[in-house]
Coordinates of C-alpha atoms and ligand atoms in Angstrom, one line a residue:
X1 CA -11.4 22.2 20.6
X2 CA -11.0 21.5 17.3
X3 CA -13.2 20.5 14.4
X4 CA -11.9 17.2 12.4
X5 CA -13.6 14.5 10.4
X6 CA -14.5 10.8 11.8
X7 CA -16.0 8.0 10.7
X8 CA -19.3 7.1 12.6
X9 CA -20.3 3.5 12.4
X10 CA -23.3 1.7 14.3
X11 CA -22.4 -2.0 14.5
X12 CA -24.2 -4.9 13.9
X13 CA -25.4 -5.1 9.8
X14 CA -24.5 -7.7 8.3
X15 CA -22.6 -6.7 5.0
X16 CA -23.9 -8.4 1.8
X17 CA -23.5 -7.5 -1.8
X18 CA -20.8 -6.8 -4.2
X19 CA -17.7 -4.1 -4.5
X20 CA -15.8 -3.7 -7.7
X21 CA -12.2 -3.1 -6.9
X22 CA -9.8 -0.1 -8.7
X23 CA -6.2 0.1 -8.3
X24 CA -3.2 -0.5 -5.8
X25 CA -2.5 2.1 -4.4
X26 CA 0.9 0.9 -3.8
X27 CA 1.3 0.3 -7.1
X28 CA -0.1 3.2 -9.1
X29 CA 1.9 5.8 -6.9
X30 CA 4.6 3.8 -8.5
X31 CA 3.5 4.0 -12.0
X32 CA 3.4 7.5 -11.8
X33 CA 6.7 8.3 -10.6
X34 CA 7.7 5.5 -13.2
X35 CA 6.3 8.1 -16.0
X36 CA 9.3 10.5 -15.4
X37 CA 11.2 8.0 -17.1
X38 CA 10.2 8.7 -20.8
X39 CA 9.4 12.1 -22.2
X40 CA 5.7 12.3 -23.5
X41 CA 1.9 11.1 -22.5
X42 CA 1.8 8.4 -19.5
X43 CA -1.6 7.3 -19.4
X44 CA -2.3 5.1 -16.5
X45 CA -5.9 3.5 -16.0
X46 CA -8.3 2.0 -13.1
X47 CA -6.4 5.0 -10.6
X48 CA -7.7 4.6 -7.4
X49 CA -9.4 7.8 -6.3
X50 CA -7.5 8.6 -2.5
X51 CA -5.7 11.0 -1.4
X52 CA -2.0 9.3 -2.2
X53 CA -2.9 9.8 -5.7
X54 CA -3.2 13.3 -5.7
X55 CA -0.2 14.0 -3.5
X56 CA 2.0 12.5 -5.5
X57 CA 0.3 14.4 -9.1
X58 CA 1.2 17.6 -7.1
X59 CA 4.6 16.1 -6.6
X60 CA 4.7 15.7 -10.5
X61 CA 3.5 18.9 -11.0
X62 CA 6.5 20.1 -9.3
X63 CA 9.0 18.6 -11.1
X64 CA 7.4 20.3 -14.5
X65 CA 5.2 17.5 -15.7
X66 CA 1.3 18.5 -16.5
X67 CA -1.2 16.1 -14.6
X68 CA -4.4 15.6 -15.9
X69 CA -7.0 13.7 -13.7
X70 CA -10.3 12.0 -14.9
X71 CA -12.3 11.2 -11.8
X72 CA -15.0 9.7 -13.4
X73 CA -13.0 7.2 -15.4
X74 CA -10.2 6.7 -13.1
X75 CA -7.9 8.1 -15.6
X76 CA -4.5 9.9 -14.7
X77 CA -2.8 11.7 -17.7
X78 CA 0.6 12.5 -17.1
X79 CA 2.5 14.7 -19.6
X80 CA 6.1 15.0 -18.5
X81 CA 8.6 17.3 -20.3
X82 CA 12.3 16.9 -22.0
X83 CA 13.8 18.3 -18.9
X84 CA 12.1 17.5 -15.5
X85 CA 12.8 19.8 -12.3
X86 CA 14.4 17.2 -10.1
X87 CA 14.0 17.9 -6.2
X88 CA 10.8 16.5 -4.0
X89 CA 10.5 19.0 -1.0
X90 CA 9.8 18.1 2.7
X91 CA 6.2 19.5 2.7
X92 CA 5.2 16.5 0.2
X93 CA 7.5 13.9 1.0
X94 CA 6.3 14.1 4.9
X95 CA 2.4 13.6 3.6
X96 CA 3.4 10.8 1.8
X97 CA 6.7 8.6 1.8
X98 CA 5.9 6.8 -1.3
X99 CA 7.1 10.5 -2.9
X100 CA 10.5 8.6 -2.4
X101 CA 9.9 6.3 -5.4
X102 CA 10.6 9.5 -7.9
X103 CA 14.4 9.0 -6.8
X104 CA 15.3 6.1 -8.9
X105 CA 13.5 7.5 -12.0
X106 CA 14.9 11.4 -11.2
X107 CA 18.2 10.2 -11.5
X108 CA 17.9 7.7 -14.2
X109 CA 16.4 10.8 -16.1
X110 CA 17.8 13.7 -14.9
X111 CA 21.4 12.7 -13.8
X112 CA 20.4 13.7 -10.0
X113 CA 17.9 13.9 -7.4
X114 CA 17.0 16.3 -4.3
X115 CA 14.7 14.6 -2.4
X116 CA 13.6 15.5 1.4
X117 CA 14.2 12.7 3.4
X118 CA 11.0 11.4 5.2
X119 CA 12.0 11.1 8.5
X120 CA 9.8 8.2 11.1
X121 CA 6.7 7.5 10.8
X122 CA 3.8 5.8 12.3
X123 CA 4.6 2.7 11.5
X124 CA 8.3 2.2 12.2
X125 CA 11.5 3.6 11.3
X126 CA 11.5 2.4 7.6
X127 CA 15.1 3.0 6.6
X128 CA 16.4 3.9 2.9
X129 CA 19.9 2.3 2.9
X130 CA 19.3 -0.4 0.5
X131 CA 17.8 1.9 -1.9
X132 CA 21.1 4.0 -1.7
X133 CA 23.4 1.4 -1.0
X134 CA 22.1 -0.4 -4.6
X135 CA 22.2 2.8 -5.9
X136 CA 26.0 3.8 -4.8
X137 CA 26.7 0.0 -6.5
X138 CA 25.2 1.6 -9.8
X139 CA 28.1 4.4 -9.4
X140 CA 26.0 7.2 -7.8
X141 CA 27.3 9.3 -5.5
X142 CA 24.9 10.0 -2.6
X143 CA 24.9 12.3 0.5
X144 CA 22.4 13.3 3.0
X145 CA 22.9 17.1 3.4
X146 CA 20.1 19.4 5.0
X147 CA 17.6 16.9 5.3
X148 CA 18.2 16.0 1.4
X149 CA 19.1 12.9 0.2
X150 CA 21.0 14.2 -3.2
X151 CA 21.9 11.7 -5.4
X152 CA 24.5 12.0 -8.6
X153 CA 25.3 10.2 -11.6
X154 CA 25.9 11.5 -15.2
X155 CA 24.5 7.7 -16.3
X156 CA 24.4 5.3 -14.1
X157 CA 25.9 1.8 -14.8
X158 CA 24.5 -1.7 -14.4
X159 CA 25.6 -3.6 -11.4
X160 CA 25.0 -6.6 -9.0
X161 CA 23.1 -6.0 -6.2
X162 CA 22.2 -8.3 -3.2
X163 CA 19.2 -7.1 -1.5
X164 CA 19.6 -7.9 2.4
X165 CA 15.8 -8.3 2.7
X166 CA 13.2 -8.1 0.0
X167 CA 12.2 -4.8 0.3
X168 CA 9.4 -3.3 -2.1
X169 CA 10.5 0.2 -1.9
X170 CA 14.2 -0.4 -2.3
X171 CA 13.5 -2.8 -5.6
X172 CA 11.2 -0.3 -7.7
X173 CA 14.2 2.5 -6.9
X174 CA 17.1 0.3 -8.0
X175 CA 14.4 -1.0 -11.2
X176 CA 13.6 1.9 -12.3
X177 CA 17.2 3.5 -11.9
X178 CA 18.4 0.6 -13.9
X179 CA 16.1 0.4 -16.8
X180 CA 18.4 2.9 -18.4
X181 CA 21.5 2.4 -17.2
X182 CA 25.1 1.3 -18.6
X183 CA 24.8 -2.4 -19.3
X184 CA 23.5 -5.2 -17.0
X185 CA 21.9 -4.6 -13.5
X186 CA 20.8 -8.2 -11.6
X187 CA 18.9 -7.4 -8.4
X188 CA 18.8 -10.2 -6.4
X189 CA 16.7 -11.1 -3.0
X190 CA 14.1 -8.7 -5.2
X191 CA 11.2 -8.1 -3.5
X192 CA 8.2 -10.4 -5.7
X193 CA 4.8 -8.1 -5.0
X194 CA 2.4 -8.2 -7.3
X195 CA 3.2 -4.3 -7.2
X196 CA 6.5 -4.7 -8.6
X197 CA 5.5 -7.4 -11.2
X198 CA 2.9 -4.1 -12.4
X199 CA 5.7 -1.9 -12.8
X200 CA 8.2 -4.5 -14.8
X201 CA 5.3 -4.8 -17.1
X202 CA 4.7 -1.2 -17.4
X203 CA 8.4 -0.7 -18.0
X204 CA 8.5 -3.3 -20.4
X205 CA 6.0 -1.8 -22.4
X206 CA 7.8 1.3 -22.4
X207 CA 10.6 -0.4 -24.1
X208 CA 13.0 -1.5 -20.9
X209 CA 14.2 -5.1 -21.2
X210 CA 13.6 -7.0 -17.8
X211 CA 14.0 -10.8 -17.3
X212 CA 12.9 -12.7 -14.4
X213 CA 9.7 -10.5 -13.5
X214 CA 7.9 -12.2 -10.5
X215 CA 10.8 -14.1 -9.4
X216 CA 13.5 -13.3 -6.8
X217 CA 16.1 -12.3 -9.4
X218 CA 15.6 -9.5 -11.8
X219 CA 18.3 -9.0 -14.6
X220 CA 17.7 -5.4 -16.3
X221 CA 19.4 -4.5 -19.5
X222 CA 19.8 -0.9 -19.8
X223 CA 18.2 0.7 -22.9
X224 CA 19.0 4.0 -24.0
X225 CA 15.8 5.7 -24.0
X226 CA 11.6 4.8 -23.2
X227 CA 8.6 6.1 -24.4
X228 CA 5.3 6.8 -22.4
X229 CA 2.4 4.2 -22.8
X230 CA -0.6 3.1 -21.5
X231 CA -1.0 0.9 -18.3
X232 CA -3.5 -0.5 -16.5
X233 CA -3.4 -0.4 -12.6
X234 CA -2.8 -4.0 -11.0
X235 CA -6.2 -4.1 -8.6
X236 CA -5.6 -3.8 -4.9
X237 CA -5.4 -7.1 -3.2
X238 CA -5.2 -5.3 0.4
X239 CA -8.5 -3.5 -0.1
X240 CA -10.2 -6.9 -1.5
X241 CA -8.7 -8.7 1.3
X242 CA -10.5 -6.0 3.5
X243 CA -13.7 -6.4 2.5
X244 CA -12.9 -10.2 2.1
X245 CA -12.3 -9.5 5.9
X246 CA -15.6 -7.4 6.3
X247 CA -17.6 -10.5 5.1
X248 CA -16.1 -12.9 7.3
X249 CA -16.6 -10.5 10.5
X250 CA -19.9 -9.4 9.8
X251 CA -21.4 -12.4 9.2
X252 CA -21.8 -11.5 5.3
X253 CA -21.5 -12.4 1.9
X254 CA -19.5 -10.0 -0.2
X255 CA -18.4 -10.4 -3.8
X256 CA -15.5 -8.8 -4.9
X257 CA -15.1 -7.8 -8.4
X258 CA -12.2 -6.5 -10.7
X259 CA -10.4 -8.7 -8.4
X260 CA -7.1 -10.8 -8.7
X261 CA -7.6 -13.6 -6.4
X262 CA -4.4 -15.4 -7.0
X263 CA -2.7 -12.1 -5.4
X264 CA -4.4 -13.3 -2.0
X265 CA -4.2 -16.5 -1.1
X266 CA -2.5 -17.0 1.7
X267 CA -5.4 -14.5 3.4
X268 CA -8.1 -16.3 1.8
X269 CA -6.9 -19.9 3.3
X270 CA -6.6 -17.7 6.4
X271 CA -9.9 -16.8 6.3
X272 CA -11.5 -20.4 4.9
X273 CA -9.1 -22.0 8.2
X274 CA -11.8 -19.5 10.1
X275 CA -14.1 -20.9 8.2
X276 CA -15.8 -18.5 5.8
X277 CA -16.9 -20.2 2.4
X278 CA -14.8 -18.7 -0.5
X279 CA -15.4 -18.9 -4.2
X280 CA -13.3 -18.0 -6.8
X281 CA -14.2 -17.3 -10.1
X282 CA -11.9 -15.4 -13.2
X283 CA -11.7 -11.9 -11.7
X284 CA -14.0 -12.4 -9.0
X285 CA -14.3 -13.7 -5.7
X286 CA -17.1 -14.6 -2.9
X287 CA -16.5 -14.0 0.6
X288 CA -19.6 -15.4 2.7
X289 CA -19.0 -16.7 6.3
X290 CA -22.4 -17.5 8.4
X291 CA -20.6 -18.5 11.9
X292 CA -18.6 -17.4 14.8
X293 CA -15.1 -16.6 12.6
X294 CA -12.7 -19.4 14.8
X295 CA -9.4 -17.9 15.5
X296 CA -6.0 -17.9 13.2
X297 CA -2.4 -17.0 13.8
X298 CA -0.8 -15.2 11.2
X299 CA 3.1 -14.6 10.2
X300 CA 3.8 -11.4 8.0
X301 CA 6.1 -11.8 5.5
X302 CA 7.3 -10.3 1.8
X303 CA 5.3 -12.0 -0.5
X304 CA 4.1 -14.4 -1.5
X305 CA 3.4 -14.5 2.5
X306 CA 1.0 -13.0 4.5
X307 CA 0.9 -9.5 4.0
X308 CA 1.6 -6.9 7.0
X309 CA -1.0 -4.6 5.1
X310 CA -3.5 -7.1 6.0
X311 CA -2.4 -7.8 9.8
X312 CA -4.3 -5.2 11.6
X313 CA -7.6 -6.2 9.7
X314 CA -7.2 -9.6 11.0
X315 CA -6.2 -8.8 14.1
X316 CA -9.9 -7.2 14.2
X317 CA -11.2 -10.7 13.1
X318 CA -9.1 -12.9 15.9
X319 CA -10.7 -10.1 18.4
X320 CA -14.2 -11.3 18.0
X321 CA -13.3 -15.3 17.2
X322 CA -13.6 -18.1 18.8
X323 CA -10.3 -18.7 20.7
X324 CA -6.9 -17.4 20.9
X325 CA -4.1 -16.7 18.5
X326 CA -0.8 -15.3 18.0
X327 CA 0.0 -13.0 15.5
X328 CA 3.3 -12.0 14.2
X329 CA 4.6 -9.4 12.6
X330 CA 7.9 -9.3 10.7
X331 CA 7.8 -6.1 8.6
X332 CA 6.9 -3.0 10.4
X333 CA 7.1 -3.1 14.5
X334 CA 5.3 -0.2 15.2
X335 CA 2.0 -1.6 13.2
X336 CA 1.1 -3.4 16.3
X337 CA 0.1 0.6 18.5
X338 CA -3.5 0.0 17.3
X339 CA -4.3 -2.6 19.7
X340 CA -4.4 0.0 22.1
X341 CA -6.8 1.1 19.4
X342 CA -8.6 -1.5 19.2
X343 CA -8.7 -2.3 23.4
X344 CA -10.9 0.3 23.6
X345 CA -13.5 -1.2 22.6
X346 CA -12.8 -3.9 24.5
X347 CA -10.8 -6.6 22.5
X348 CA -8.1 -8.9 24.3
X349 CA -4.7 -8.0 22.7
X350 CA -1.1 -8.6 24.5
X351 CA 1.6 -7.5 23.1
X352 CA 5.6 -9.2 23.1
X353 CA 8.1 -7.2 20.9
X354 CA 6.9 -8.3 17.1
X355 CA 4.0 -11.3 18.8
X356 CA 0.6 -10.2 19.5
X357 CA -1.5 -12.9 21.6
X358 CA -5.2 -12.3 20.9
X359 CA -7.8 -14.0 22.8
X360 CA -11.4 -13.9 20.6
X361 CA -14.5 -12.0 23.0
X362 CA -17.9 -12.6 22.6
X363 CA -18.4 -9.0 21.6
X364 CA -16.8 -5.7 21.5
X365 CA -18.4 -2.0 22.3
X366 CA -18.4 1.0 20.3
X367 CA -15.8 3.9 21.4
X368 CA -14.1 6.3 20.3
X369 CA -10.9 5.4 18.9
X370 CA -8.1 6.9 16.4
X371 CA -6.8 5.6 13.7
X372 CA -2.8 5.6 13.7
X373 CA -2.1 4.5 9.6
X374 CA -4.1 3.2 6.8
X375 CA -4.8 -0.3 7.9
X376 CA -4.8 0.9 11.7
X377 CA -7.6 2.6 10.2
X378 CA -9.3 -0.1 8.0
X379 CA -9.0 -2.6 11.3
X380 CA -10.4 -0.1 13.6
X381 CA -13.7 0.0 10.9
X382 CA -14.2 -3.6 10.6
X383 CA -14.1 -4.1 14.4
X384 CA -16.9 -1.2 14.6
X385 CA -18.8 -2.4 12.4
X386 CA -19.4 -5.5 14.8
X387 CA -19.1 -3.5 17.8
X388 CA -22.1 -3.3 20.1
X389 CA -23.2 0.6 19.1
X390 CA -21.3 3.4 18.0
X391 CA -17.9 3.5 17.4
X392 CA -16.4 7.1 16.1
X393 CA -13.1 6.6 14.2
X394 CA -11.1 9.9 14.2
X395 CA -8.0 10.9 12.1
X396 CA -9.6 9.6 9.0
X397 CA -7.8 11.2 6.5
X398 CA -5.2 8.0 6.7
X399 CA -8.4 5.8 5.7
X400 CA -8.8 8.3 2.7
X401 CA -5.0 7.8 1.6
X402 CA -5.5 3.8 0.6
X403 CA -9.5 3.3 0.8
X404 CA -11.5 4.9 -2.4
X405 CA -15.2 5.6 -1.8
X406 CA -15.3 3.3 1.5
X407 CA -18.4 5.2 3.2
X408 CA -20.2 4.6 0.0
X409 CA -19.4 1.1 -0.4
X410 CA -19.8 0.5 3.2
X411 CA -23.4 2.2 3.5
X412 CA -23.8 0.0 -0.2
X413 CA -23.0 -3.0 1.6
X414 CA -25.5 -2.3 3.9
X415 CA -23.0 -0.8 7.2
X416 CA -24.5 1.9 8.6
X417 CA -21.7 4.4 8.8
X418 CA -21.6 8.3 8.3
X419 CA -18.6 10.8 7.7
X420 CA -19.2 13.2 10.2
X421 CA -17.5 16.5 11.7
X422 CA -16.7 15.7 15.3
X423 CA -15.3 18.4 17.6
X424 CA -11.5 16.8 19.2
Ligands
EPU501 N1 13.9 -1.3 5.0 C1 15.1 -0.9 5.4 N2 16.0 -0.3 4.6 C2 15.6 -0.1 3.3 C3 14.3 -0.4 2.9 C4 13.5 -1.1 3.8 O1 15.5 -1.2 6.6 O2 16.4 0.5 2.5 C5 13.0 -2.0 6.0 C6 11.8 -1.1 6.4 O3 12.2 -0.3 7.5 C7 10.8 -2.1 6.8 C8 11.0 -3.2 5.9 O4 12.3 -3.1 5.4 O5 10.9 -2.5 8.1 C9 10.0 -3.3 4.7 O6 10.1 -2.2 3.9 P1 9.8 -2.2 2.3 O7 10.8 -1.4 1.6 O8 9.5 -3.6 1.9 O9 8.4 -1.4 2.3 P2 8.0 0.0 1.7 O10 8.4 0.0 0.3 O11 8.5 1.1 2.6 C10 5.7 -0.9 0.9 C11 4.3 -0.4 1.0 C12 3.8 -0.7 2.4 C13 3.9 -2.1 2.6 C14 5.3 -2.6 2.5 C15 5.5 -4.1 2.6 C16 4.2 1.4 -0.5 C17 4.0 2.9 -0.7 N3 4.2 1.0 0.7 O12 6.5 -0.1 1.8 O13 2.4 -0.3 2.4 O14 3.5 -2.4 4.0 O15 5.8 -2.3 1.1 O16 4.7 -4.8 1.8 O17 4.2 0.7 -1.5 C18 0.4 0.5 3.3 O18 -0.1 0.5 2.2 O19 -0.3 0.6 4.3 C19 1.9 0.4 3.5 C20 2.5 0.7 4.5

């Protein structure tokens, strides 16, 4: 028996006050990497405090740039020098996959890139051959050797790419491998995140010259060099949509500050269709929901549709609501191996390839259950948190990679929850 850390929550309390958002992760990870474009100070603001964060400022470390992390203001400094190391090793890149977002900048920078490849995961097989297929177009030369990806170019040349799919991760390589290349580089089929529109505007600062941001088609002129600047963090839509979600399960009223409400509004439709009452204000929103949530189907999609980060919290929602829906996922087909998750305390989830039918119970009842990835994670919570009794919610550390001071915010909210050492 080992010891590990879980998450014990005692359901029932109805959540009611106010979070202030920091950060997306899935954008600031990106920002950071984006530093090794310029020689100099990259000051980056609002960082989200998780775990993700500090993986990839060791990763930076690394490759020879001096990180500098200011906890209490949510301030990362990143100082990164003339001549950056330019390999990411395995023991990184398999904590975190997102270390794969220092290739396009590596080799914009450095002429080439060593990075591990990061192999499956938990939530899929997430494949990297539009980010090298874009990048071969640019005129790299790229090989897998090792398990390395290495990647080659003395300066990299503009070019036309068509994206198969939207992909986030494949976009920020091939932006920020462009920024600096020979001539013109159009991306189109770009993925449109709010993410991505966070780092064309920190690249712009910087000096890059990007046309189209927020649209399908982005057109990159290459400039020949960029300076480090100042950026503030986009705030994360998938954790405001969690405790948007939180509200409407528990019965709650939940106002959620620092917030960029236009980022979510598919979910908050979704969540008004179930019949919560939402108010939106500049930078703020109010979640506050006083009946039964009634049940919604969702379709994930690249945005602006519903996003998959946000499919496993409402699958939590359609477990307690009243009626059935169907719930499909289109992004990652391993996301749906928390139902199993989530049937242990007693939810009504069936499975069909990338459909989930869910038929609403009356109640669920605590167990304990694991968490399999982030939002696995952040589902499994809010379904505890209305779950008759306890419900312990092992590997944790995934919550800590995407979820900044939840236990706090929770037990501020009013959840009773408590980060315990369990034996396994
Ligand atoms: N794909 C390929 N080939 C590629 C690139 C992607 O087949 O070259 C496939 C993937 O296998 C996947 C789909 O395309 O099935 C979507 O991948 P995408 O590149 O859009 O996603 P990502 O960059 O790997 C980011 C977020 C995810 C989020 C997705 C979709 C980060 C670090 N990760 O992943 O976030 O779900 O976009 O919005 O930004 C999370 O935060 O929990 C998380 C998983």
């Amino acid at each position: 028996m080992a010891d590990v850390e879980a998450l014990e929550i005692t359901g029932g309390a109805r959540l009611v006050g106010q979070v202030r958002l920091t950060g997306a992760k899935n954008s600031v990870l990106k920002l950071m990497a984006a530093a090794l474009l310029a020689e100099g100070r990259t000051v980056l603001t609002e960082v989200p405090e998780i775990l993700d964060v500090e993986i990839m400022a060791e990763l930076l470390r690394r490759l020879g740039c001096e990180v500098e992390h200011d906890r209490q203001r949510s301030i990362v400094a990143i100082d990164v020098p003339a001549t950056p190391a330019h390999r990411a090793d395995y023991d990184l890149v398999r904590r975190m996959r997102a270390s794969i977002s220092v290739l396009g900048p590596l080799l914009a920078r450095c002429g080439e890139a060593d990075i591990a490849l990061p192999g499956g995961d938990n939530i899929g097989s997430r494949g990297l051959d539009m980010h090298v297929a874009g990048l071969e177009r640019m005129g790299a030369a790229v090989r897998v050797e090792h398990g390395f990806l290495h990647a080659q170019a003395d300066r990299l040349t503009g070019a036309t790419i068509w994206l198969d799919f939207p992909s986030v991760g494949a976009t920020e390589t091939l932006l920020m491998a462009a920024v600096t290349a020979r001539g013109r580089t159009v991306i189109d089929n770009a993925a449109r995140e709010p993410e991505i529109i966070d780092i064309c505007q920190l690249l712009v600062q910087m000096g890059a010259v990007i046309e189209g941001i927020g649209s399908s088609m982005l057109t990159i002129d290459g400039v020949d060099t960029l300076s480090a600047v100042r950026h503030e963090t986009v705030p994360d839509r998938i954790v405001a949509g969690t405790w948007a979600v939180a509200a409407a399960m528990t019965r709650g009223e939940i106002t959620i500050t620092n917030a960029r409400p236009e980022h979510l509004e598919i979910a908050l439709d979704k969540l008004a269709t179930a019949g919560a009452d939402i108010e939106v204000h500049a930078g703020e929103f109010t979640v506050r929901m006083d009946d039964r949530p009634r049940a919604i189907d969702i379709v994930t999609l690249p945005y602006p549709g519903f996003p998959t980060d946000l499919q496993p919290q409402f699958i939590a929602l359609n477990a307690i609501a009243e009626g059935a829906s169907l719930v499909t996922e289109n992004l990652f087909e391993a996301r749906f191996r928390f139902v199993h998750e989530l049937a242990r305390l007693g939810a009504d989830v069936q499975t069909e390839g990338h459909h989930a039918l869910v038929r609403g119970r009356d109640s669920l009842s605590g167990a304990p259950v694991e968490a399999t990835d982030i939002r696995a994670g952040a589902g499994l919570v809010l379904a505890g948190l209305v779950a008759e009794g306890v419900t312990t919610v092992y590997e944790v550390h995934h919550i800590d990679r995407g979820y900044a001071g939840f236990v706090d915010a929770l037990t501020a909210l009013g959840a009773q929850v408590e980060r315990v050492t369990a034996s396994e």
